[in-house]
Coordinates of C-alpha atoms in Angstrom, one line a residue:
Chain A
M1 CA -14.3 -6.4 27.9
K2 CA -11.3 -7.3 30.1
K3 CA -9.4 -4.4 28.6
I4 CA -11.9 -2.2 29.8
L5 CA -10.4 -2.5 33.4
V6 CA -6.8 -1.7 31.8
K7 CA -8.4 1.6 30.5
S8 CA -9.9 3.0 33.3
G9 CA -6.3 2.2 34.9
L10 CA -4.7 4.4 32.5
I11 CA -7.0 7.0 32.8
A12 CA -6.6 6.9 36.4
L13 CA -2.7 7.1 36.0
A14 CA -3.0 10.1 33.5
V15 CA -5.0 12.0 36.2
A16 CA -3.3 10.9 39.2
V17 CA 0.2 10.7 38.3
S18 CA 1.4 14.2 37.3
A19 CA 4.9 13.9 38.5
C20 CA 5.2 11.3 35.9
T21 CA 7.7 12.9 33.3
D22 CA 6.5 10.9 30.3
P23 CA 3.0 8.9 30.8
G24 CA 2.9 8.2 27.4
R25 CA -0.1 7.0 25.7
F26 CA -0.1 3.4 26.8
G27 CA 1.2 4.0 30.3
A28 CA 4.2 5.0 32.0
G29 CA 7.3 3.6 33.9
G30 CA 9.8 0.7 32.2
A31 CA 13.2 1.3 31.7
G32 CA 14.2 4.7 31.2
G33 CA 10.9 5.8 32.4
D34 CA 11.0 7.0 36.2
G35 CA 10.0 3.4 37.4
T36 CA 12.2 3.0 40.4
V37 CA 10.8 0.3 42.4
G38 CA 10.1 1.2 45.8
A39 CA 7.0 1.4 48.4
D40 CA 5.5 4.6 49.1
A41 CA 3.2 5.1 52.3
Y42 CA -0.3 4.0 51.3
D43 CA -1.9 6.6 49.8
P44 CA -5.6 6.2 49.3
N45 CA -5.5 9.1 46.2
N46 CA -2.6 7.2 44.6
A47 CA -3.5 4.0 43.2
A48 CA -0.1 3.2 42.1
S49 CA 0.9 3.3 46.1
N50 CA -0.8 -0.1 46.3
P51 CA 1.8 -2.5 45.1
N52 CA -1.3 -5.1 43.8
S53 CA -2.7 -2.3 41.8
P54 CA -2.1 -2.3 37.7
E55 CA -1.2 1.1 38.2
Y56 CA 1.6 0.2 40.6
F57 CA 2.3 -2.3 38.1
S58 CA 2.6 0.1 35.1
Q59 CA 4.2 2.9 36.8
R60 CA 6.5 1.3 39.6
V61 CA 7.2 -2.2 38.3
G62 CA 7.6 -0.6 34.4
D63 CA 5.1 -2.0 32.3
R64 CA 7.7 -1.6 28.8
V65 CA 11.0 -2.5 27.8
L66 CA 13.0 -1.2 25.2
F67 CA 15.0 -2.3 21.9
A68 CA 17.7 -1.9 20.0
V69 CA 17.4 -0.9 16.1
D70 CA 16.1 -4.4 14.0
Q71 CA 16.6 -6.4 17.4
S72 CA 14.4 -8.6 19.9
T73 CA 17.0 -9.1 22.5
L74 CA 16.9 -8.5 26.1
S75 CA 19.0 -6.1 27.6
P76 CA 20.3 -6.4 31.0
E77 CA 18.1 -3.5 32.0
A78 CA 15.2 -5.0 30.1
Q79 CA 15.6 -8.4 31.8
Q80 CA 15.5 -6.6 35.4
T81 CA 12.6 -4.9 34.4
L82 CA 10.9 -8.5 33.2
T83 CA 12.2 -10.0 36.3
A84 CA 10.0 -7.6 38.3
Q85 CA 6.9 -8.3 36.0
A86 CA 7.4 -11.7 36.5
Q87 CA 6.9 -11.1 40.3
W88 CA 4.2 -9.0 40.2
L89 CA 2.3 -11.3 38.0
N90 CA 2.9 -14.1 40.3
T91 CA 2.2 -12.5 43.2
N92 CA -1.3 -11.0 41.8
G93 CA -2.5 -14.3 40.1
S94 CA -5.8 -12.9 39.1
Y95 CA -4.3 -10.5 36.3
S96 CA -3.0 -12.0 32.9
A97 CA -1.5 -9.5 30.5
I98 CA -1.1 -9.2 26.7
V99 CA 2.4 -8.4 25.7
E100 CA 2.1 -5.7 22.9
G101 CA 5.6 -5.7 20.5
H102 CA 6.2 -2.2 19.0
A103 CA 8.6 -0.8 16.3
D104 CA 9.8 2.5 15.1
E105 CA 8.4 4.0 11.9
Q106 CA 12.0 3.5 10.3
G107 CA 10.9 0.2 8.5
T108 CA 8.2 -1.4 5.9
R109 CA 5.1 -2.0 7.4
E110 CA 4.9 -6.1 7.0
Y111 CA 8.5 -6.3 8.2
N112 CA 7.9 -4.6 11.3
L113 CA 5.1 -6.4 12.1
A114 CA 7.0 -9.3 12.5
L115 CA 9.6 -7.8 14.3
G116 CA 7.4 -6.1 16.8
A117 CA 6.3 -10.0 17.2
R118 CA 9.6 -11.0 17.8
R119 CA 10.0 -8.7 20.4
A120 CA 6.8 -9.5 22.1
N121 CA 7.3 -13.3 22.0
A122 CA 11.1 -12.5 23.7
V123 CA 9.2 -10.9 26.6
Q124 CA 6.8 -13.6 26.8
E125 CA 9.6 -16.5 26.8
Y126 CA 11.4 -14.3 29.6
L127 CA 8.5 -13.7 31.7
I128 CA 7.4 -17.7 31.3
S129 CA 11.3 -18.3 32.2
Q130 CA 10.2 -16.4 35.7
G131 CA 7.7 -18.7 36.2
V132 CA 4.5 -16.7 35.0
A133 CA 2.2 -19.6 33.5
G134 CA 2.3 -19.2 29.6
S135 CA -1.8 -19.6 29.6
R136 CA -1.9 -15.9 31.3
L137 CA 0.0 -14.4 28.5
R138 CA -0.6 -13.7 25.0
T139 CA 1.7 -11.5 22.3
V140 CA 0.4 -8.9 19.7
S141 CA 2.4 -7.0 17.5
Y142 CA 1.5 -3.3 16.1
G143 CA 4.5 -3.4 14.0
K144 CA 4.9 0.7 13.6
E145 CA 1.2 1.5 14.1
R146 CA 1.3 2.6 17.4
P147 CA 4.2 4.9 18.1
I148 CA 4.1 6.9 21.5
E149 CA 6.4 9.4 20.2
V150 CA 5.9 11.4 17.3
C151 CA 9.1 12.9 16.4
S152 CA 11.3 11.2 13.7
T153 CA 14.6 11.2 15.2
E154 CA 16.7 8.6 17.4
A155 CA 15.1 10.0 20.6
C156 CA 11.8 9.1 19.5
Y157 CA 12.5 6.0 17.6
M158 CA 14.0 4.5 21.0
K159 CA 10.9 4.9 22.8
N160 CA 9.0 3.7 20.1
R161 CA 11.0 0.3 19.7
R162 CA 9.1 -1.2 22.8
S163 CA 7.4 -3.9 24.0
V164 CA 4.4 -3.1 26.7
T165 CA 3.1 -5.8 29.3
V166 CA -0.7 -4.5 29.3
L167 CA -2.8 -6.2 32.0
S168 CA -6.1 -7.7 32.1
A169 CA -8.3 -8.8 34.9
G170 CA -8.8 -12.7 34.6
A171 CA -6.2 -15.5 35.4
G172 CA -5.8 -16.7 31.9
F173 CA -6.9 -16.6 28.1
Chain B
M1 CA 7.1 12.9 -40.2
K2 CA 10.8 13.3 -38.9
K3 CA 9.4 15.4 -36.1
L4 CA 6.9 12.9 -35.0
T5 CA 9.3 10.3 -35.2
H6 CA 11.6 11.9 -33.0
I7 CA 9.0 12.8 -30.4
L8 CA 7.5 9.1 -30.5
A9 CA 11.0 8.0 -30.2
G10 CA 11.0 10.3 -26.7
L11 CA 7.9 9.2 -25.5
A12 CA 8.5 5.5 -26.2
L13 CA 11.8 6.1 -23.8
A14 CA 9.3 7.3 -21.2
L15 CA 7.5 4.3 -21.1
G16 CA 10.5 2.3 -20.4
I17 CA 9.9 -0.5 -22.6
S18 CA 12.6 -2.2 -23.6
P19 CA 13.9 -1.7 -27.3
A20 CA 11.6 -3.0 -29.9
I21 CA 11.5 -3.1 -33.7
A22 CA 10.8 0.3 -35.5
Q23 CA 7.0 0.3 -36.5
D24 CA 6.1 1.3 -40.0
G25 CA 2.9 2.8 -38.7
P26 CA 2.6 6.4 -37.9
L27 CA 1.6 7.8 -34.8
R28 CA 3.3 4.9 -32.6
I29 CA 5.3 5.5 -29.6
E30 CA 8.8 3.9 -30.6
I31 CA 11.1 2.4 -27.8
T32 CA 14.8 4.0 -28.0
E33 CA 16.8 6.6 -26.7
G34 CA 15.8 10.4 -26.7
V35 CA 14.4 13.4 -25.3
I36 CA 11.2 12.9 -23.8
E37 CA 8.6 15.4 -24.9
P38 CA 5.1 14.9 -24.7
L39 CA 2.6 14.0 -27.6
P40 CA 0.6 16.9 -28.5
F41 CA -3.1 16.0 -28.8
A42 CA -6.2 17.8 -29.4
I43 CA -9.5 16.9 -27.7
P44 CA -12.5 19.3 -28.9
V45 CA -15.4 19.1 -26.2
F46 CA -17.3 16.0 -27.3
I47 CA -20.5 16.7 -29.1
A48 CA -23.5 16.6 -27.1
E49 CA -26.5 14.8 -29.5
N50 CA -29.1 15.5 -27.3
A51 CA -29.8 18.1 -24.4
A52 CA -29.6 15.4 -22.0
A53 CA -25.9 14.7 -23.0
Q54 CA -24.9 18.5 -22.7
E55 CA -23.2 18.0 -19.1
Y56 CA -21.8 14.6 -19.8
A57 CA -20.1 15.6 -23.1
A58 CA -18.0 18.2 -21.5
Q59 CA -17.1 16.2 -18.5
L60 CA -16.4 13.1 -20.5
S61 CA -13.9 14.9 -22.9
Q62 CA -12.2 16.7 -19.7
V63 CA -11.5 13.2 -18.2
V64 CA -10.2 11.6 -21.3
A65 CA -7.9 14.6 -21.6
A66 CA -6.9 14.3 -18.1
D67 CA -6.1 10.8 -18.3
L68 CA -4.0 11.0 -21.2
A69 CA -1.8 14.2 -19.9
G70 CA -1.6 12.7 -16.7
T71 CA 0.7 9.9 -17.9
G72 CA 3.1 12.6 -18.9
L73 CA 3.4 11.2 -22.4
F74 CA 0.8 13.4 -24.0
R75 CA 0.5 17.0 -24.0
Q76 CA -3.2 18.7 -24.1
I77 CA -3.0 21.5 -26.6
P78 CA -5.8 24.4 -25.0
R79 CA -8.7 24.8 -27.1
D80 CA -8.5 28.2 -27.7
A81 CA -5.7 27.2 -30.1
F82 CA -7.9 25.7 -32.7
I83 CA -8.4 26.7 -35.8
S84 CA -11.6 24.8 -36.7
N85 CA -13.7 22.9 -34.1
V86 CA -15.8 20.0 -34.8
S87 CA -19.3 20.4 -34.6
N88 CA -20.2 17.2 -36.6
F89 CA -19.0 13.7 -35.7
D90 CA -19.0 12.7 -39.0
A91 CA -17.9 15.7 -40.7
P92 CA -14.7 15.2 -42.5
V93 CA -11.5 16.3 -40.6
Q94 CA -9.7 19.7 -41.7
Y95 CA -6.3 17.8 -41.2
A96 CA -4.6 21.1 -42.4
D97 CA -6.1 23.1 -39.1
W98 CA -5.0 20.6 -37.0
K99 CA -1.3 20.5 -38.6
A100 CA -1.2 24.3 -38.2
I101 CA -1.5 24.2 -34.2
N102 CA 0.8 20.9 -34.4
A103 CA -1.8 18.6 -32.9
Q104 CA -0.3 15.3 -33.6
A105 CA -3.1 13.1 -32.4
L106 CA -7.0 14.2 -32.8
I107 CA -9.8 12.9 -30.7
T108 CA -13.4 13.5 -31.4
G109 CA -16.3 12.3 -29.8
A110 CA -20.2 12.3 -29.7
V111 CA -22.5 11.6 -26.6
S112 CA -26.0 11.0 -26.3
V113 CA -28.1 10.0 -23.3
A114 CA -31.1 7.8 -23.9
E115 CA -34.5 7.9 -21.7
G116 CA -33.9 6.0 -18.5
G117 CA -30.3 7.5 -18.1
R118 CA -28.3 5.2 -20.7
V119 CA -25.5 7.0 -22.0
N120 CA -23.8 6.3 -25.4
V121 CA -20.1 7.6 -26.5
K122 CA -18.7 7.3 -29.9
F123 CA -15.2 8.5 -30.4
R124 CA -12.6 8.3 -33.4
L125 CA -8.8 9.0 -32.9
F126 CA -7.1 10.6 -35.9
D127 CA -3.4 10.5 -36.8
V128 CA -3.0 14.3 -37.9
F129 CA 0.4 14.1 -39.8
S130 CA -0.8 10.7 -41.9
E131 CA -4.3 12.3 -42.3
A132 CA -5.6 9.2 -41.2
P133 CA -7.9 7.4 -38.8
L134 CA -5.9 5.2 -35.9
G135 CA -7.8 2.2 -35.6
D136 CA -11.9 2.1 -36.1
G137 CA -14.4 4.4 -34.5
L138 CA -15.5 2.8 -31.2
Q139 CA -19.0 3.2 -29.4
L140 CA -19.2 2.8 -25.6
G141 CA -22.3 3.0 -23.5
G142 CA -23.2 2.6 -19.9
T143 CA -25.4 4.3 -17.3
T144 CA -25.1 8.1 -16.7
T145 CA -23.7 7.1 -13.2
S146 CA -20.6 5.2 -14.8
W147 CA -19.9 8.0 -17.2
R148 CA -16.2 8.7 -16.1
R149 CA -15.7 5.0 -16.6
I150 CA -16.9 5.2 -19.9
A151 CA -14.2 8.2 -20.1
H152 CA -11.4 6.1 -19.0
K153 CA -12.0 3.5 -21.3
V154 CA -11.8 6.0 -24.2
A155 CA -8.5 7.2 -23.1
D156 CA -7.3 3.7 -22.7
Q157 CA -8.1 3.1 -26.2
V158 CA -6.3 5.8 -27.4
Y159 CA -3.4 5.2 -25.0
S160 CA -3.2 1.5 -26.3
R161 CA -3.6 2.5 -30.0
I162 CA -0.6 5.2 -29.7
T163 CA 1.6 3.1 -27.4
G164 CA 0.9 -0.6 -28.1
E165 CA 0.5 -1.1 -24.6
G166 CA -2.4 -2.0 -22.5
G167 CA -4.2 0.6 -21.1
Y168 CA -4.7 1.5 -16.9
F169 CA -7.2 4.2 -16.6
D170 CA -10.3 2.2 -15.8
S171 CA -9.1 0.8 -13.1
R172 CA -9.7 1.2 -9.0
V173 CA -7.1 1.5 -6.1
V174 CA -8.2 -0.1 -2.8
F175 CA -5.9 2.0 0.0
V176 CA -6.0 2.8 3.6
H177 CA -7.3 6.0 4.5
E178 CA -5.8 7.8 7.5
E179 CA -7.0 10.4 10.0
G180 CA -5.3 11.4 13.3
P181 CA -2.0 12.0 14.5
K182 CA 0.8 9.5 14.3
N183 CA 0.2 8.3 17.5
A184 CA -3.6 7.8 17.6
R185 CA -3.8 6.8 13.7
Q186 CA -7.2 5.8 12.7
K187 CA -7.3 3.8 9.5
R188 CA -10.3 2.6 7.2
L189 CA -10.1 0.7 4.1
A190 CA -11.4 2.8 1.0
V191 CA -11.5 2.3 -2.7
M192 CA -11.4 4.6 -5.3
D193 CA -11.2 5.2 -9.3
Y194 CA -7.4 5.1 -10.1
D195 CA -7.5 9.0 -10.5
G196 CA -8.9 9.7 -7.2
A197 CA -12.6 9.7 -8.0
N198 CA -15.6 8.0 -6.6
V199 CA -14.3 7.0 -3.1
Q200 CA -16.0 4.8 -1.4
Y201 CA -15.5 3.8 2.6
L202 CA -14.9 -0.4 2.8
T203 CA -14.8 -0.4 6.8
G204 CA -15.3 1.8 9.6
S205 CA -12.5 3.3 11.5
A206 CA -13.0 1.0 14.9
S207 CA -10.1 -1.3 14.3
I208 CA -6.6 -0.7 12.2
V209 CA -6.6 -2.1 8.8
L210 CA -3.5 -2.7 6.9
A211 CA -2.5 -3.5 3.3
P212 CA -5.5 -4.1 1.1
R213 CA -4.9 -6.1 -2.3
F214 CA -7.5 -6.9 -4.8
S215 CA -8.1 -10.3 -6.3
P216 CA -7.2 -10.8 -10.1
N217 CA -10.4 -10.0 -11.5
G218 CA -11.1 -7.0 -8.7
D219 CA -14.2 -8.6 -7.0
R220 CA -13.0 -9.1 -3.5
V221 CA -10.3 -7.4 -1.4
I222 CA -8.1 -9.2 1.1
Y223 CA -6.3 -7.5 4.0
T224 CA -5.6 -7.5 7.4
S225 CA -7.3 -5.9 10.4
Y226 CA -7.3 -5.8 14.3
E227 CA -10.9 -6.4 14.6
T228 CA -10.1 -9.4 17.2
G229 CA -7.5 -7.3 18.9
F230 CA -4.9 -9.3 17.0
P231 CA -3.8 -8.9 13.1
K232 CA -6.0 -11.2 11.2
I233 CA -6.5 -11.6 7.4
Y234 CA -10.2 -10.8 5.9
I235 CA -11.0 -11.1 2.4
M236 CA -14.3 -8.6 1.8
D237 CA -16.7 -8.7 -1.5
V238 CA -16.2 -5.4 -2.9
G239 CA -19.9 -4.9 -3.7
T240 CA -21.7 -6.3 -0.8
V241 CA -18.8 -5.3 1.8
Q242 CA -19.5 -8.6 3.3
R243 CA -16.3 -10.2 4.6
R244 CA -14.6 -13.4 6.3
I245 CA -11.9 -14.1 8.3
L246 CA -9.5 -16.1 6.2
D247 CA -7.8 -18.8 9.1
D248 CA -8.0 -18.1 12.5
Q249 CA -5.7 -20.3 14.5
P250 CA -5.4 -19.1 17.8
G251 CA -2.2 -18.0 19.1
T252 CA -1.3 -16.9 15.4
M253 CA -1.1 -13.5 13.7
T254 CA -1.8 -13.5 9.9
F255 CA -0.5 -10.5 7.5
A256 CA 0.8 -9.6 4.4
P257 CA -2.0 -11.6 2.4
R258 CA -2.1 -11.5 -1.6
F259 CA -4.1 -13.9 -3.9
A260 CA -2.6 -16.2 -6.3
P261 CA -3.4 -15.6 -10.2
D262 CA -6.0 -18.0 -9.8
G263 CA -7.9 -15.8 -7.4
Q264 CA -8.6 -18.8 -5.0
T265 CA -5.3 -19.4 -3.0
V266 CA -4.0 -17.1 -0.7
V267 CA -0.4 -16.4 0.2
F268 CA 0.4 -14.8 3.3
S269 CA 2.8 -14.6 6.7
L270 CA 1.8 -16.4 9.6
E271 CA 3.4 -15.6 12.9
R272 CA 3.9 -18.1 15.7
G273 CA 5.7 -18.3 18.7
G274 CA 7.4 -15.1 17.5
N275 CA 8.6 -16.4 13.9
T276 CA 7.1 -15.4 10.9
D277 CA 6.7 -17.7 7.5
I278 CA 5.1 -17.7 4.7
Y279 CA 2.0 -19.8 4.3
K280 CA -0.5 -20.6 1.5
L281 CA -3.9 -21.8 1.7
T282 CA -6.0 -23.1 -1.0
P283 CA -10.0 -23.5 -1.0
G284 CA -11.3 -25.7 1.6
G285 CA -7.5 -26.6 2.8
T286 CA -5.5 -26.1 5.6
A287 CA -2.5 -23.5 5.9
Q288 CA 0.2 -25.0 4.4
P289 CA 4.0 -23.3 5.0
L290 CA 6.0 -22.9 2.1
T291 CA 8.9 -21.5 4.4
N292 CA 10.4 -22.8 7.1
A293 CA 13.1 -20.8 9.0
P294 CA 13.9 -18.9 12.3
S295 CA 14.1 -15.9 10.1
I296 CA 11.6 -13.4 9.3
E297 CA 9.8 -14.2 5.8
T298 CA 7.0 -11.9 4.5
A299 CA 5.7 -9.9 1.4
P300 CA 5.1 -12.8 -0.9
S301 CA 4.2 -12.1 -4.3
Y302 CA 3.2 -14.3 -7.1
S303 CA 4.6 -14.1 -10.7
P304 CA 1.8 -13.5 -12.9
D305 CA 1.8 -17.2 -14.1
G306 CA 1.6 -18.4 -10.5
S307 CA 4.9 -20.7 -10.9
Q308 CA 7.0 -18.6 -8.5
I309 CA 6.9 -16.3 -5.2
V310 CA 8.9 -13.5 -4.5
F311 CA 9.0 -12.4 -0.7
E312 CA 11.5 -10.9 1.7
S313 CA 13.2 -12.5 4.4
D314 CA 16.1 -11.4 6.9
R315 CA 17.9 -15.0 7.1
S316 CA 21.1 -13.3 5.9
G317 CA 20.9 -10.8 8.9
T318 CA 19.1 -8.1 7.0
Q319 CA 16.0 -7.7 4.5
Q320 CA 16.7 -9.1 1.1
L321 CA 14.5 -10.2 -1.7
Y322 CA 14.4 -14.1 -2.6
K323 CA 12.2 -16.1 -4.8
M324 CA 10.9 -19.7 -4.5
S325 CA 8.9 -22.1 -6.6
A326 CA 5.1 -21.4 -5.7
G327 CA 5.0 -25.0 -3.9
G328 CA 8.0 -23.7 -1.5
G329 CA 11.6 -25.3 -1.5
E330 CA 14.9 -23.7 -1.3
P331 CA 14.7 -19.8 -2.4
T332 CA 17.1 -18.0 -4.5
R333 CA 18.5 -14.6 -3.0
I334 CA 17.9 -12.0 -6.0
S335 CA 18.6 -8.5 -4.2
F336 CA 22.6 -7.9 -3.8
G337 CA 22.9 -3.8 -3.4
E338 CA 23.3 -1.9 -0.1
G339 CA 20.7 -1.6 2.1
R340 CA 17.4 -3.3 2.9
Y341 CA 15.2 -4.7 0.6
G342 CA 11.4 -5.4 1.3
T343 CA 7.8 -5.4 -0.2
P344 CA 8.7 -6.7 -3.4
V345 CA 5.6 -7.3 -6.2
W346 CA 6.0 -9.0 -9.3
S347 CA 4.7 -7.0 -12.2
P348 CA 1.4 -7.9 -13.9
R349 CA 3.8 -8.2 -17.2
G350 CA 5.9 -10.6 -15.3
D351 CA 9.1 -8.9 -16.7
L352 CA 10.1 -6.9 -13.2
I353 CA 9.9 -6.8 -9.5
A354 CA 9.1 -3.6 -7.8
F355 CA 10.5 -3.3 -4.3
T356 CA 11.0 -0.8 -1.3
K357 CA 14.6 -0.2 -0.6
Q358 CA 16.0 1.3 2.8
H359 CA 19.5 2.7 2.9
Q360 CA 21.4 5.3 4.5
G361 CA 18.2 6.7 6.4
R362 CA 16.4 6.8 3.1
F363 CA 13.6 5.2 1.7
H364 CA 13.3 4.5 -2.1
I365 CA 10.7 2.3 -4.6
G366 CA 12.6 0.9 -7.2
V367 CA 12.5 -1.9 -9.8
M368 CA 14.6 -4.7 -10.9
R369 CA 14.5 -7.8 -13.4
T370 CA 13.2 -10.8 -11.9
D371 CA 16.8 -12.3 -11.7
G372 CA 17.8 -9.0 -9.7
S373 CA 19.6 -7.5 -12.5
E374 CA 19.1 -4.0 -13.5
E375 CA 18.2 -2.6 -10.4
R376 CA 17.1 1.0 -10.8
L377 CA 15.6 3.4 -7.8
L378 CA 12.7 5.4 -9.1
T379 CA 12.1 7.5 -6.1
A380 CA 13.9 8.8 -2.9
S381 CA 12.4 10.1 0.5
F382 CA 12.1 10.2 3.9
L383 CA 9.7 7.1 4.0
D384 CA 8.2 5.6 0.5
E385 CA 7.0 2.1 0.8
G386 CA 4.6 -0.3 -0.8
P387 CA 4.6 -0.5 -4.5
T388 CA 1.8 -1.5 -6.7
W389 CA 1.3 -2.1 -10.1
S390 CA -0.7 -0.6 -12.7
P391 CA -2.8 -3.4 -14.6
N392 CA -0.6 -2.5 -17.7
G393 CA 3.0 -2.6 -15.6
R394 CA 3.9 0.8 -16.6
V395 CA 3.2 2.7 -13.6
I396 CA 3.9 2.2 -9.7
M397 CA 1.9 3.9 -7.0
F398 CA 3.1 3.7 -3.4
T399 CA 2.9 5.3 0.2
R400 CA 4.9 8.2 0.9
S401 CA 5.2 9.4 4.4
G402 CA 6.2 12.5 5.9
S403 CA 8.7 12.5 9.2
G404 CA 7.8 14.1 12.6
A405 CA 4.8 14.8 14.6
G406 CA 2.8 16.5 11.4
G407 CA 4.0 13.6 9.1
E408 CA 1.3 12.3 7.1
S409 CA 0.9 9.5 4.6
A410 CA 0.1 10.1 1.1
L411 CA -0.3 8.2 -2.0
Y412 CA 2.1 8.9 -5.0
S413 CA 2.6 7.1 -8.6
V414 CA 5.6 7.1 -10.9
D415 CA 6.6 5.8 -14.0
I416 CA 8.8 3.0 -14.3
S417 CA 11.1 5.2 -15.8
G418 CA 11.3 7.0 -13.0
R419 CA 9.4 10.1 -14.7
N420 CA 6.1 11.7 -13.8
L421 CA 6.1 11.3 -10.3
K422 CA 3.1 12.8 -8.9
R423 CA 0.9 12.9 -6.1
V424 CA -2.7 10.9 -6.4
P425 CA -5.4 12.5 -4.9
T426 CA -7.2 11.5 -1.9
P427 CA -9.9 12.7 0.5
G428 CA -7.2 13.2 3.6
A429 CA -4.0 11.1 4.3
A430 CA -3.7 7.3 2.6
S431 CA -1.4 4.5 2.6
D432 CA -1.2 1.3 1.4
P433 CA -2.3 1.9 -2.2
A434 CA -3.3 -1.6 -4.2
W435 CA -4.2 -1.4 -7.9
S436 CA -7.0 -3.1 -9.4
P437 CA -6.8 -5.0 -12.5
L438 CA -8.4 -3.4 -15.8
L439 CA -11.8 -3.6 -15.2
P440 CA -13.7 -5.4 -17.8

């Protein structure tokens, strides 16, 4: 499956990027992460230093954006991250992406599924508006099924209300 | 009889039934205002009529007693308080001995096991203070492996004869078994007796599964699974565990399914392009939209006569409850209290709608009349959600989840009066219960 590559990418990330403050389960970076965009000197031991690597995408570009409670609108910060995602995808045409939408646990299961879908769709539409072909993108909502943070306070909820752009090898679906 | 009347009046209240005309017959739970005090009953160990029946006799009477006492409406009198015992099923009842220990109801039974593993149970119910049987004696049979069902059927008979309501003990619950921490939770479909016995797993834990619901006759379960990587609705035959995908339109998510009362039509949510609406699918047909709005429309549930659908929508800006004709059309909002309302479920009696309410950081299970009036909250916790009705519309089961890293989900049940809140035993963490109809 296409996902295997992504998974191995995540493992590499977890092993290699000890400097990351909050790697999370589905990758690091994103708004609020340490995802400052900028190129380090090429380091063959650090996959994320290769600007065309999925690791670079998840860690440096930032694979996620965060949302306000019960909202799916993209903050200026989120738009900045997504613009960078689109640039990366436009440069790296051999990847497609699944945009995951997530919600925090403060909501009913069905509603959160629908809300996660709204978020994923908002991201997908933004990426398309930045020139990414729709055929390279799919969305899925996990609702509140896959939090990355497990505490029951806003500090965790704000990180769980997210979309994550998960790369797959292959130019489209 | 004065005291009996008083107690029965209290019991009736506990059932939360709307006021009814006073019954002339004794040992009848009436509906009125009053103090709740469980009705004391005596259940001597059922008589084993042959050696093979010995183990079943003890267990059967135990399950009958547990069913009744578990409702909170009845109280079992400890057997060591008994003055006389019942050693012969057909011997005359010594009413004075049962009156003396204040047993209002007496349940006697006899069990035999025939060659080939068939168990046969006879039982009688007596109104001690009227010194008369309540209803005819009844005989029930089945395989030895189904002895618990026979016990539940006996208890359903007792419950029905005393309350005048349908029973609910001989029923099953499909739910989601959960393992692992919040950020890596594994889920499997499972089914069990209403009291947590006879757990059977229907799926593995490879894919997330959500919100299973029974078909109207309990032979199938409809649920959402991420088997394909995307949430899709599946229908599973509970007996064979064979499943099929309901409707696979690429680029869509489908979830929140429920059967119509006809057992064929399915109503569900379909998401396309970020927007979620309610659709229905009839056998051999294609999915037809029942709502068409840019807002979220989900969690549909049919009225028992199939003529209406209650659902949730955030078209007003927050999650609220609406009902519409089963064919679609303009919905009417029915929830007007403070907070957010979701997961409405129409009672099998047709008189109430159960829901989840979210208000000021707390979650509640509540009920309201089908026009939204007389809202009553039955529970409050960090996270209660997803009510399901007992087959007789008297008890609600739901998911209660704990907060924080160690927070697990468990199944709870509560009477529609708000009384008798208790945890339903499950083999581990559990969520998304759905009650079956009363088994045939």
